[in-house]
Short mmCIF file of C-alpha atoms in Angstrom, two decimals:
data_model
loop_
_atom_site.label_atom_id
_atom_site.label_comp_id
_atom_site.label_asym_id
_atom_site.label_seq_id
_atom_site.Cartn_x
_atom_site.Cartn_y
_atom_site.Cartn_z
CA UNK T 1 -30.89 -2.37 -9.01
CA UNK T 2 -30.68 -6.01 -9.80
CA UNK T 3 -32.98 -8.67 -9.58
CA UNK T 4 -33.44 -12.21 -11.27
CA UNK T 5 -34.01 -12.87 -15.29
CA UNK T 6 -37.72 -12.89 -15.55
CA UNK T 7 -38.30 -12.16 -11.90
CA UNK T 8 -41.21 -9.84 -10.73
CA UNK T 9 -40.13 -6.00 -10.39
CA UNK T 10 -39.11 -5.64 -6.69
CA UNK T 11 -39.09 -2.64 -6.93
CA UNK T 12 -41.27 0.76 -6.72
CA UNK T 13 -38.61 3.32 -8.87
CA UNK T 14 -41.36 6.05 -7.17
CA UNK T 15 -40.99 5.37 -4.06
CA UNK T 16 -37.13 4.56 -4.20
CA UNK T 17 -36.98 7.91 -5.79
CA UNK T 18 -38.09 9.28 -2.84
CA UNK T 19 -35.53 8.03 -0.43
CA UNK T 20 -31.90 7.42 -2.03
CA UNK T 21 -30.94 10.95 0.15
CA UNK T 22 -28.69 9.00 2.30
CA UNK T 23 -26.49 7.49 -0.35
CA UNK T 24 -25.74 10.90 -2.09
CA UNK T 25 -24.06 12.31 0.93
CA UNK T 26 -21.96 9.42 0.93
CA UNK T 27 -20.93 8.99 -3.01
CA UNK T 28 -17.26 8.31 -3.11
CA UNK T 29 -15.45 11.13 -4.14
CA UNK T 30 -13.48 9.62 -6.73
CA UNK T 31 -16.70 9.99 -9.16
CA UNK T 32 -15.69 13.62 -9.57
CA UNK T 33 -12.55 12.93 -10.85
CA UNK T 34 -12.61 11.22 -13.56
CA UNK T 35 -11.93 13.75 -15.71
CA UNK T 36 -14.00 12.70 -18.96
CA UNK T 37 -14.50 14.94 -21.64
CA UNK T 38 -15.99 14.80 -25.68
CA UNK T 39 -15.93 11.55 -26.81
CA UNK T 40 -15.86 9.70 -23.79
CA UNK T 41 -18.76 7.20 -22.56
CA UNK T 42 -19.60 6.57 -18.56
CA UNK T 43 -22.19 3.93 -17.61
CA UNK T 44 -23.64 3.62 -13.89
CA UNK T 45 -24.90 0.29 -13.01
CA UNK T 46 -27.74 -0.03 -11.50
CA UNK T 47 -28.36 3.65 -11.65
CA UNK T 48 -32.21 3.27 -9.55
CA UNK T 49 -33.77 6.44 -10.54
CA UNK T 50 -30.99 8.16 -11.84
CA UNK T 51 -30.45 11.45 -9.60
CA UNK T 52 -26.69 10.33 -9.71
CA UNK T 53 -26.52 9.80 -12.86
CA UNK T 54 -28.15 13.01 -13.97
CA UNK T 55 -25.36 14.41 -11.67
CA UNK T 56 -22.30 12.55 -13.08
CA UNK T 57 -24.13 14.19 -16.94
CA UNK T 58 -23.78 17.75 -15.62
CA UNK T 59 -20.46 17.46 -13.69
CA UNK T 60 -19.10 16.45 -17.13
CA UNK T 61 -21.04 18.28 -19.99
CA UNK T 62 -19.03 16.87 -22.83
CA UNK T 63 -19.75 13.37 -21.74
CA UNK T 64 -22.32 10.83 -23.45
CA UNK T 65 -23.90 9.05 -19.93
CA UNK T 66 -25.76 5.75 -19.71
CA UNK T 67 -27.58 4.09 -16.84
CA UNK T 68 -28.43 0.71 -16.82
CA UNK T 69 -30.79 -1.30 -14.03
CA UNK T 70 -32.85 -4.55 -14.08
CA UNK T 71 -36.04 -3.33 -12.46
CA UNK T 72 -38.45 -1.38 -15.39
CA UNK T 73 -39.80 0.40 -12.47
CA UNK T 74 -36.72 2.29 -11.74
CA UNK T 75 -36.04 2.95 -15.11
CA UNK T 76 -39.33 4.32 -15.83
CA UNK T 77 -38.35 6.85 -12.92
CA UNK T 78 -34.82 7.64 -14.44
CA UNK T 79 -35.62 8.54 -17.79
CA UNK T 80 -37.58 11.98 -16.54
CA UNK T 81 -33.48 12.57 -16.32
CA UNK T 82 -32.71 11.86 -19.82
CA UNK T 83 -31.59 14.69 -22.61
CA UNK T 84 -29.40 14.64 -25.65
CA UNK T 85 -25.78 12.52 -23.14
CA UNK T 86 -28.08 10.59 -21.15
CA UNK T 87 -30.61 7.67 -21.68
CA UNK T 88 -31.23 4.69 -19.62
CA UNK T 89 -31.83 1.16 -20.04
CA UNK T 90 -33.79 -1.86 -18.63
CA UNK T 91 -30.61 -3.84 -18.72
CA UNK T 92 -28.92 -5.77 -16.15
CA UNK T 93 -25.13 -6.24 -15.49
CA UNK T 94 -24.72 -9.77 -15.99
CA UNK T 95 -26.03 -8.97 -19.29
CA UNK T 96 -23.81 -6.22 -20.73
CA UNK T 97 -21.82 -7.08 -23.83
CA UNK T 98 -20.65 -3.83 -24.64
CA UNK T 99 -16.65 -4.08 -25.51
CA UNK T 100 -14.26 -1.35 -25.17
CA UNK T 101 -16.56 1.18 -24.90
CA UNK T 102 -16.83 3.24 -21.40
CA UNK T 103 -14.18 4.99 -20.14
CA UNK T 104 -15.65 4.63 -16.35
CA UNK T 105 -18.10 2.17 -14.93
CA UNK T 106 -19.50 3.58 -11.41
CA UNK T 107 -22.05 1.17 -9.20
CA UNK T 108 -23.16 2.27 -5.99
CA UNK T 109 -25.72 0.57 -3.54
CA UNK T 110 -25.89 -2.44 -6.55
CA UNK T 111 -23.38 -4.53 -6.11
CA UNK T 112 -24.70 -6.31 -2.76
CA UNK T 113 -28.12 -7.05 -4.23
CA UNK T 114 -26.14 -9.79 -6.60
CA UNK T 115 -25.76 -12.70 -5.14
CA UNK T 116 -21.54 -13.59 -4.59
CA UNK T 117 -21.46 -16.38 -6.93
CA UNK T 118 -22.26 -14.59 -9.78
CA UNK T 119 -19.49 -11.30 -9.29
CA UNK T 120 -16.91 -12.96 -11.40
CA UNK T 121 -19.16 -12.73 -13.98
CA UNK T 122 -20.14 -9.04 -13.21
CA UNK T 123 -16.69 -8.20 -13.22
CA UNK T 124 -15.83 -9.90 -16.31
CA UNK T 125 -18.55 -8.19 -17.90
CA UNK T 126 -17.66 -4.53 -16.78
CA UNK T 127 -13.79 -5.10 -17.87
CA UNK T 128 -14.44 -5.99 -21.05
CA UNK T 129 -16.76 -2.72 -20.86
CA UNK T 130 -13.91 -0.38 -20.12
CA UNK T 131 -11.81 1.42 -22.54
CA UNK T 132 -7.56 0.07 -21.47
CA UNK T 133 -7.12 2.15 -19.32
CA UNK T 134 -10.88 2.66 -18.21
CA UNK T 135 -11.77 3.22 -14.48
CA UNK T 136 -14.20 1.28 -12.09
CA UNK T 137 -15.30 2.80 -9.05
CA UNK T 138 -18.11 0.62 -6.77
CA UNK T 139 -19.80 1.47 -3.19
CA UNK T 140 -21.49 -1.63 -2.17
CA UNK T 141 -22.88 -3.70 1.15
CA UNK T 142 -19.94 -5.57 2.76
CA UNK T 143 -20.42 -8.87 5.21
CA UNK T 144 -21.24 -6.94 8.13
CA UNK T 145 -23.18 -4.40 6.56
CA UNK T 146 -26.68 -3.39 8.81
CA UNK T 147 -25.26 -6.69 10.55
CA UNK T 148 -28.04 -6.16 13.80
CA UNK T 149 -30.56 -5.03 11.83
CA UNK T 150 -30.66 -7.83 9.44
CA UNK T 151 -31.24 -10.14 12.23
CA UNK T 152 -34.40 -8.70 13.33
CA UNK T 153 -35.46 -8.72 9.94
CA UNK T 154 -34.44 -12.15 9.94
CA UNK T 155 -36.35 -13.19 12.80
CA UNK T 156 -39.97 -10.90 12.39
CA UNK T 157 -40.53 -12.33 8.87
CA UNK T 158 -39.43 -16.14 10.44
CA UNK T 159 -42.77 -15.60 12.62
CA UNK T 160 -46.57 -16.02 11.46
CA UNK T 161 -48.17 -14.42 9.31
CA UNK T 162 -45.13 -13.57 7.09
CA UNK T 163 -43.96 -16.99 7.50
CA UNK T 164 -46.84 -19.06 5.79
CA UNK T 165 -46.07 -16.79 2.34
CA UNK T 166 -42.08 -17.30 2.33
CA UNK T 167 -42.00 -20.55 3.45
CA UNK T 168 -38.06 -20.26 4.33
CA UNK T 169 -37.24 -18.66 1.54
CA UNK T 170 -36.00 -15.38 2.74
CA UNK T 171 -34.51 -13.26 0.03
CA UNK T 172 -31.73 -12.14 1.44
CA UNK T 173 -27.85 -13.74 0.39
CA UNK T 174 -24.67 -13.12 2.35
CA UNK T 175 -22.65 -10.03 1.56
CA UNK T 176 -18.52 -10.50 0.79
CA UNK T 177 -16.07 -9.79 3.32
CA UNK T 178 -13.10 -7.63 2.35
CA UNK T 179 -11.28 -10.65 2.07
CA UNK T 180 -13.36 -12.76 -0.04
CA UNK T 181 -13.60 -9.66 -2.35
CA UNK T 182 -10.14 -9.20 -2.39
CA UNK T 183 -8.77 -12.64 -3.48
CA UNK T 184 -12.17 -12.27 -6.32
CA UNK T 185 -10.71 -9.52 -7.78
CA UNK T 186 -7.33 -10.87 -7.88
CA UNK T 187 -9.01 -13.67 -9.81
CA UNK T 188 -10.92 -11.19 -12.16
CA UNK T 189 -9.64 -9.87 -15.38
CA UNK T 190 -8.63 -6.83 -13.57
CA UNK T 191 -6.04 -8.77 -11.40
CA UNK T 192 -6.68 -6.79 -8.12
CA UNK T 193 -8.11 -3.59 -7.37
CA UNK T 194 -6.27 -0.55 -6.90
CA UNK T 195 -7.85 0.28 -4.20
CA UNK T 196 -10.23 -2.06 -1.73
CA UNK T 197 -11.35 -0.94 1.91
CA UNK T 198 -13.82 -1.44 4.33
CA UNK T 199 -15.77 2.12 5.36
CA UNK T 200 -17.82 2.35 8.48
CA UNK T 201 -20.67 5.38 7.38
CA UNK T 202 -23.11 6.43 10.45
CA UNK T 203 -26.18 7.54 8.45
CA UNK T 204 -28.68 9.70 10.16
CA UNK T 205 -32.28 8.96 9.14
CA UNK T 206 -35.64 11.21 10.61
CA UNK T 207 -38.30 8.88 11.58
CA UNK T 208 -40.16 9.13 8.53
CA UNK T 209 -37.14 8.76 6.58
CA UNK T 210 -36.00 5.07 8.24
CA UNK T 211 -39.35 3.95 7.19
CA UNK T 212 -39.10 5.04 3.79
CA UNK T 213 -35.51 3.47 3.88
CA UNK T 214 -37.17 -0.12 5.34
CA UNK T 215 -40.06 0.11 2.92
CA UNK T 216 -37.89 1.08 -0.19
CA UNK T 217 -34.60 -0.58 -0.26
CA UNK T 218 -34.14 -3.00 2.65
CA UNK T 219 -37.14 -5.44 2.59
CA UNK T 220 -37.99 -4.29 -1.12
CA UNK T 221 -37.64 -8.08 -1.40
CA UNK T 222 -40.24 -9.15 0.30
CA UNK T 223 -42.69 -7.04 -1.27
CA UNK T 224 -43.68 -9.33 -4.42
CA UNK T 225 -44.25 -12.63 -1.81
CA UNK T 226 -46.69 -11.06 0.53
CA UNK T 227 -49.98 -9.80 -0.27
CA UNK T 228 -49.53 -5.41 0.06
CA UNK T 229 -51.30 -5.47 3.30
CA UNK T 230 -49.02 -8.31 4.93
CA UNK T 231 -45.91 -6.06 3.46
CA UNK T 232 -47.31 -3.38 5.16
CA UNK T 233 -47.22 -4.94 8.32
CA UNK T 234 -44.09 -6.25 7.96
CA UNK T 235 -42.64 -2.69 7.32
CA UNK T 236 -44.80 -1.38 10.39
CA UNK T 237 -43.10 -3.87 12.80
CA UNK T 238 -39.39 -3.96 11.58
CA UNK T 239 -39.43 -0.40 11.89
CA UNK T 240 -40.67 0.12 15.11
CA UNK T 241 -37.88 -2.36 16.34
CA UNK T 242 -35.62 -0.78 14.21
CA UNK T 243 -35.99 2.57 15.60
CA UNK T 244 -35.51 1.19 19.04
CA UNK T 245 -32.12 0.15 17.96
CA UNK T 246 -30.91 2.82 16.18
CA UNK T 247 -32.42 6.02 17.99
CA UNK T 248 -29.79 8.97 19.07
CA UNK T 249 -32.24 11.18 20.25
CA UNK T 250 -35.90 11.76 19.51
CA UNK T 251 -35.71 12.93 15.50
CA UNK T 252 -32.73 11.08 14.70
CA UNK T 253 -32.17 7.43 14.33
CA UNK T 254 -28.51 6.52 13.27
CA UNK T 255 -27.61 3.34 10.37
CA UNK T 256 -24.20 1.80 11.21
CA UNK T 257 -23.54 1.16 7.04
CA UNK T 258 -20.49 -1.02 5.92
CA UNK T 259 -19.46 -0.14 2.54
CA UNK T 260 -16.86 -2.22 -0.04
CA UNK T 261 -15.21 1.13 -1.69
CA UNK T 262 -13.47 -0.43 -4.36
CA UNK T 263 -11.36 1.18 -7.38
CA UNK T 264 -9.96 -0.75 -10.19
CA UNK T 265 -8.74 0.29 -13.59
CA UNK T 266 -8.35 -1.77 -17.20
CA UNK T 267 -4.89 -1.86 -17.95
CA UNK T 268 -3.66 0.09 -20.63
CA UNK T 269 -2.23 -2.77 -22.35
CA UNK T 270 -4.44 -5.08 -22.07
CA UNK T 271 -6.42 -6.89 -25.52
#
C-alpha cells in the first residue's frame, strides 16, 4: 500500500493479512497470462502482504518476482513469502527508478490510495520500469467506488469525539472517474491504455469479515490520528451502520465495489 514519505505506518500488515480474501476472488484474469518464463522480472506494486504475489511466483516458476509497498508493516508480513524468485521491498511507487527491467508491472487495490495528482508520475515511473514491450495490468478504486458507504464514514468521524483529533482533516482524496483516467493515460508515456473499463464487483462479506474489512483497509487511515480506543469506536459504529446498509440476509452483507481494470503495454519501439 501507499502512504506519504515519512508518514506514520497506517497500516497493521497482520491484520491486513488477515482479510485481503475478497480481492483474490476478484484478481483480473489477465495476471495469468502473461506468459513469463527464465529471465524475465515481474514486480507487484503495493503487494500488502504478498499472498498474490507468492501466487504470481508459483504460477510462473522460472520467473524472478518482486513486491514493493510503502508501509514496513506489510512488508514485514510479505517476506514470510520470500524464497530464492521472490523478495520484497519497503519501497514506494513514486520512488521506483528501475529502467527497462520488468517485463509486467501488476497493482491491485493500490492505485486509489495515491492521491490523483500524483498518477502521472506513477505512471511515468512504471513505464520506464517495463521492458518495450512490457505489460501493465492495475485493479484499483474508481470515483464511485463504496460511493454510500464513504459518506457515512464521512459523516460519523465529522461528529465528536473523532472530530476534536482530525480537526477536518479527513484522509480520504477523491478517486478518478473513467474519464479522467482515460484522457491521464493518453497523456502518460504509454499514450492510452489498451484496455480501460469500469467493473461493478458485488462482494459478499460474513459479519466478522466486514469488520475486519472496515478495521483493515477502509478507515486504516484514521488509525494513526486517534488514540486505539477512539479507533476502536470508530470501527464499532461505522460498522454497525454499515451492515445495515449492506445486509442480504442474516450472514451475508454485500460491498457494491467499483474497480478501474486497466491494461497497458510499453511499446516495442519505444527508447
Amino acid at each position: 500500500m501507499t502512504q506519504e514519505r515519512g508518514a506514520p505506518d497506517a497500516w497493521s500488515g497482520s491484520e491486513y493479512r488477515e482479510n485481503t480474501a475478497h480481492h483474490r476472488a476478484f484478481d483480473p484474469p489477465a495476471l495469468w497470462d502473461f506468459g513469463l518464463g527464465a529471465g524475465d522480472f515481474l514486480l507487484d506494486v503495493g503487494c500488502g502482504a504478498g499472498d498474490l504475489t507468492a501466487a504470481l511466483a508459483d504460477h510462473y516458476p522460472r520467473t524472478e518476482v518482486i513486491g514493493i509497498d510503502a508501509s514496513p508493516s506489510q512488508i514485514e508480513q510479505a517476506r514470510r513469502h520470500e524464497g530464492p524468485r521472490l523478495r520484497f521491498e519497503v519501497r514506494r511507487v513514486q520512488d521506483l527508478c528501475w529502467e527497462k527491467r520488468f517485463a509486467a508491472v501488476v497493482s491491485i487495490a493500490c492505485l486509489h490510495w495515491i492521491p490523483i495528482p500524483e498518477h502521472p508520475l506513477v505512471l511515468e515511473r512504471i513505464f520506464h520500469a517495463l521492458v518495450p514491450g512490457g505489460r501493465l495490468v492495475a485493479s484499483f478504486a474508481g470515483e464511485t467506488n463504496i460511493e454510500e458507504i464513504r459518506r457515512i464514514i464521512f459523516s460519523v468521524a465529522d461528529r465528536a469525539p473523532y472530530r476534536q483529533y482530525l480537526q477536518g482533516r479527513l484522509p480520504h482524496h477523491p478517486w478518478p472517474s473513467l474519464r479522467r483516467y482515460r484522457e491521464m493515460m493518453a497523456d502518460s508515456p504509454f499514450g492510452g491504455a489498451e484496455e480501460l473499463r469500469t467493473e461493478t464487483q458485488p462482494r459478499p462479506f460474513s459479519r466478522a469479515g466486514l469488520t475486519g474489512w472496515l478495521r483493515t483497509q477502509t478507515l486504516t487511515g484514521y488509525r494513526p490520528r486517534l488514540p486505539p480506543p477512539v479507533f476502536e469506536d470508530l470501527v464499532a459504529e461505522v460498522s454497525e451502520k454499515v451492515a445495515d446498509l449492506t445486509r442480504a440476509d442474516d450472514c451475508v452483507y454485500v460491498v457494491p465495489f467499483v474497480r478501474l481494470q486497466l491494461q497497458a503495454r510499453r511499446a516495442r519501439t519505444s527508447t
